């Protein structure tokens, strides 16, 4: 995986399959990139030959974390003809946290750490 800053956006380029063995590494990179006061995050999957269930789960959780923090998040999938500089992730509003003690709050704590 390669990490670079491009036009105000953190780009994480995945070069290889994302399965259980690489899930933790991708998760750590995404958690680092999706930080309060951070910039947009783009995951470039065009060179990833395989995206397993664990990789999809990491991307889903990262998207939710970015949404909660109000940061732009997106990805380029295999076969996507766009280049990173042509992609502008959409900034989202931070989501309101659910009331403490509710089942949704327990789910949110798993996403937000």
Tab-separated table of C-alpha atoms in Angstrom:
chain	number	residue	atom	x	y	z
A	1	UNK	CA	0.000	0.000	0.000
A	2	UNK	CA	1.199	3.474	-0.862
A	3	UNK	CA	0.090	6.621	0.974
A	4	UNK	CA	0.459	10.065	-0.541
A	5	UNK	CA	-1.037	13.518	-0.296
A	6	UNK	CA	-2.592	14.696	-3.527
A	7	UNK	CA	-4.372	18.012	-3.959
A	8	UNK	CA	-5.380	18.233	-0.302
A	9	UNK	CA	-6.532	14.631	-0.132
A	10	UNK	CA	-4.844	11.587	1.439
A	11	UNK	CA	-4.676	8.873	-1.228
A	12	UNK	CA	-4.166	5.270	-0.101
A	13	UNK	CA	-3.255	3.175	-3.118
A	14	UNK	CA	-3.849	-0.536	-2.576
A	15	UNK	CA	-1.508	-2.739	-4.618
A	16	UNK	CA	-2.547	-6.323	-3.963
A	17	UNK	CA	-5.412	-8.346	-2.584
A	18	UNK	CA	-7.092	-7.205	0.627
A	19	UNK	CA	-7.930	-10.218	2.718
A	20	UNK	CA	-7.667	-11.050	6.412
A	21	UNK	CA	-3.862	-10.798	6.342
A	22	UNK	CA	-3.855	-7.163	5.136
A	23	UNK	CA	-7.087	-5.971	6.710
A	24	UNK	CA	-5.388	-4.680	9.869
A	25	UNK	CA	-2.802	-2.693	7.918
A	26	UNK	CA	-5.475	-1.021	5.785
A	27	UNK	CA	-7.572	-0.345	8.891
A	28	UNK	CA	-4.647	1.362	10.662
A	29	UNK	CA	-3.891	3.514	7.618
A	30	UNK	CA	-7.524	4.553	7.300
A	31	UNK	CA	-7.826	5.293	11.006
A	32	UNK	CA	-4.709	7.478	10.771
A	33	UNK	CA	-6.020	9.301	7.691
A	34	UNK	CA	-9.549	9.842	9.035
A	35	UNK	CA	-8.641	11.973	12.012
A	36	UNK	CA	-10.289	15.095	13.406
A	37	UNK	CA	-9.120	18.113	11.455
A	38	UNK	CA	-7.878	15.866	8.646
A	39	UNK	CA	-8.480	16.174	4.927
A	40	UNK	CA	-10.399	14.012	2.486
A	41	UNK	CA	-9.466	10.362	2.069
A	42	UNK	CA	-9.452	8.467	-1.205
A	43	UNK	CA	-8.767	4.720	-1.388
A	44	UNK	CA	-7.501	3.723	-4.832
A	45	UNK	CA	-8.431	0.070	-5.403
A	46	UNK	CA	-7.703	-0.015	-9.132
A	47	UNK	CA	-4.613	-2.197	-8.595
A	48	UNK	CA	-6.257	-4.477	-6.039
A	49	UNK	CA	-7.017	-7.773	-7.792
A	50	UNK	CA	-9.222	-8.998	-4.962
A	51	UNK	CA	-11.241	-7.350	-2.244
A	52	UNK	CA	-12.474	-9.906	0.245
A	53	UNK	CA	-15.247	-9.573	2.775
A	54	UNK	CA	-12.788	-8.282	5.372
A	55	UNK	CA	-11.616	-5.538	3.000
A	56	UNK	CA	-15.188	-4.491	2.280
A	57	UNK	CA	-15.858	-4.382	6.017
A	58	UNK	CA	-12.841	-2.136	6.626
A	59	UNK	CA	-13.960	0.260	3.881
A	60	UNK	CA	-17.518	0.357	5.227
A	61	UNK	CA	-16.316	1.146	8.756
A	62	UNK	CA	-13.883	3.778	7.443
A	63	UNK	CA	-16.675	5.433	5.461
A	64	UNK	CA	-18.844	5.521	8.571
A	65	UNK	CA	-16.012	6.992	10.663
A	66	UNK	CA	-15.345	9.661	8.008
A	67	UNK	CA	-19.052	10.508	7.891
A	68	UNK	CA	-19.182	10.870	11.674
A	69	UNK	CA	-16.175	13.205	11.572
A	70	UNK	CA	-17.497	15.183	8.617
A	71	UNK	CA	-14.598	14.258	6.338
A	72	UNK	CA	-14.794	13.476	2.627
A	73	UNK	CA	-14.242	9.769	1.874
A	74	UNK	CA	-14.374	7.769	-1.322
A	75	UNK	CA	-12.701	5.108	-3.370
A	76	UNK	CA	-11.817	4.275	-6.944
A	77	UNK	CA	-12.740	0.701	-7.819
A	78	UNK	CA	-11.094	-1.691	-10.267
A	79	UNK	CA	-11.749	-0.581	-13.814
A	80	UNK	CA	-12.545	2.997	-12.781
A	81	UNK	CA	-11.049	5.171	-15.540
A	82	UNK	CA	-10.722	8.273	-13.341
A	83	UNK	CA	-7.362	9.355	-11.964
A	84	UNK	CA	-7.058	10.436	-8.288
A	85	UNK	CA	-6.858	14.117	-9.291
A	86	UNK	CA	-10.210	13.760	-11.119
A	87	UNK	CA	-11.967	12.443	-8.040
A	88	UNK	CA	-13.329	14.760	-5.385
A	89	UNK	CA	-14.698	12.959	-2.338
A	90	UNK	CA	-17.870	14.521	-1.038
A	91	UNK	CA	-17.683	16.260	2.340
A	92	UNK	CA	-20.352	15.017	4.667
A	93	UNK	CA	-21.824	16.480	7.827
A	94	UNK	CA	-20.829	14.858	11.087
A	95	UNK	CA	-23.527	12.492	12.244
A	96	UNK	CA	-25.118	13.018	15.616
A	97	UNK	CA	-24.136	10.306	18.044
A	98	UNK	CA	-26.968	8.140	19.371
A	99	UNK	CA	-28.045	8.475	23.014
A	100	UNK	CA	-25.626	6.833	25.457
A	101	UNK	CA	-26.656	3.343	26.493
A	102	UNK	CA	-28.719	2.667	23.376
A	103	UNK	CA	-27.853	-0.342	21.160
A	104	UNK	CA	-26.907	2.106	18.402
A	105	UNK	CA	-24.407	3.797	20.768
A	106	UNK	CA	-22.680	0.468	21.315
A	107	UNK	CA	-22.426	-0.014	17.535
A	108	UNK	CA	-21.080	3.545	17.132
A	109	UNK	CA	-18.379	2.954	19.729
A	110	UNK	CA	-17.125	0.016	17.656
A	111	UNK	CA	-16.747	2.353	14.659
A	112	UNK	CA	-15.315	5.385	16.412
A	113	UNK	CA	-12.967	3.475	18.686
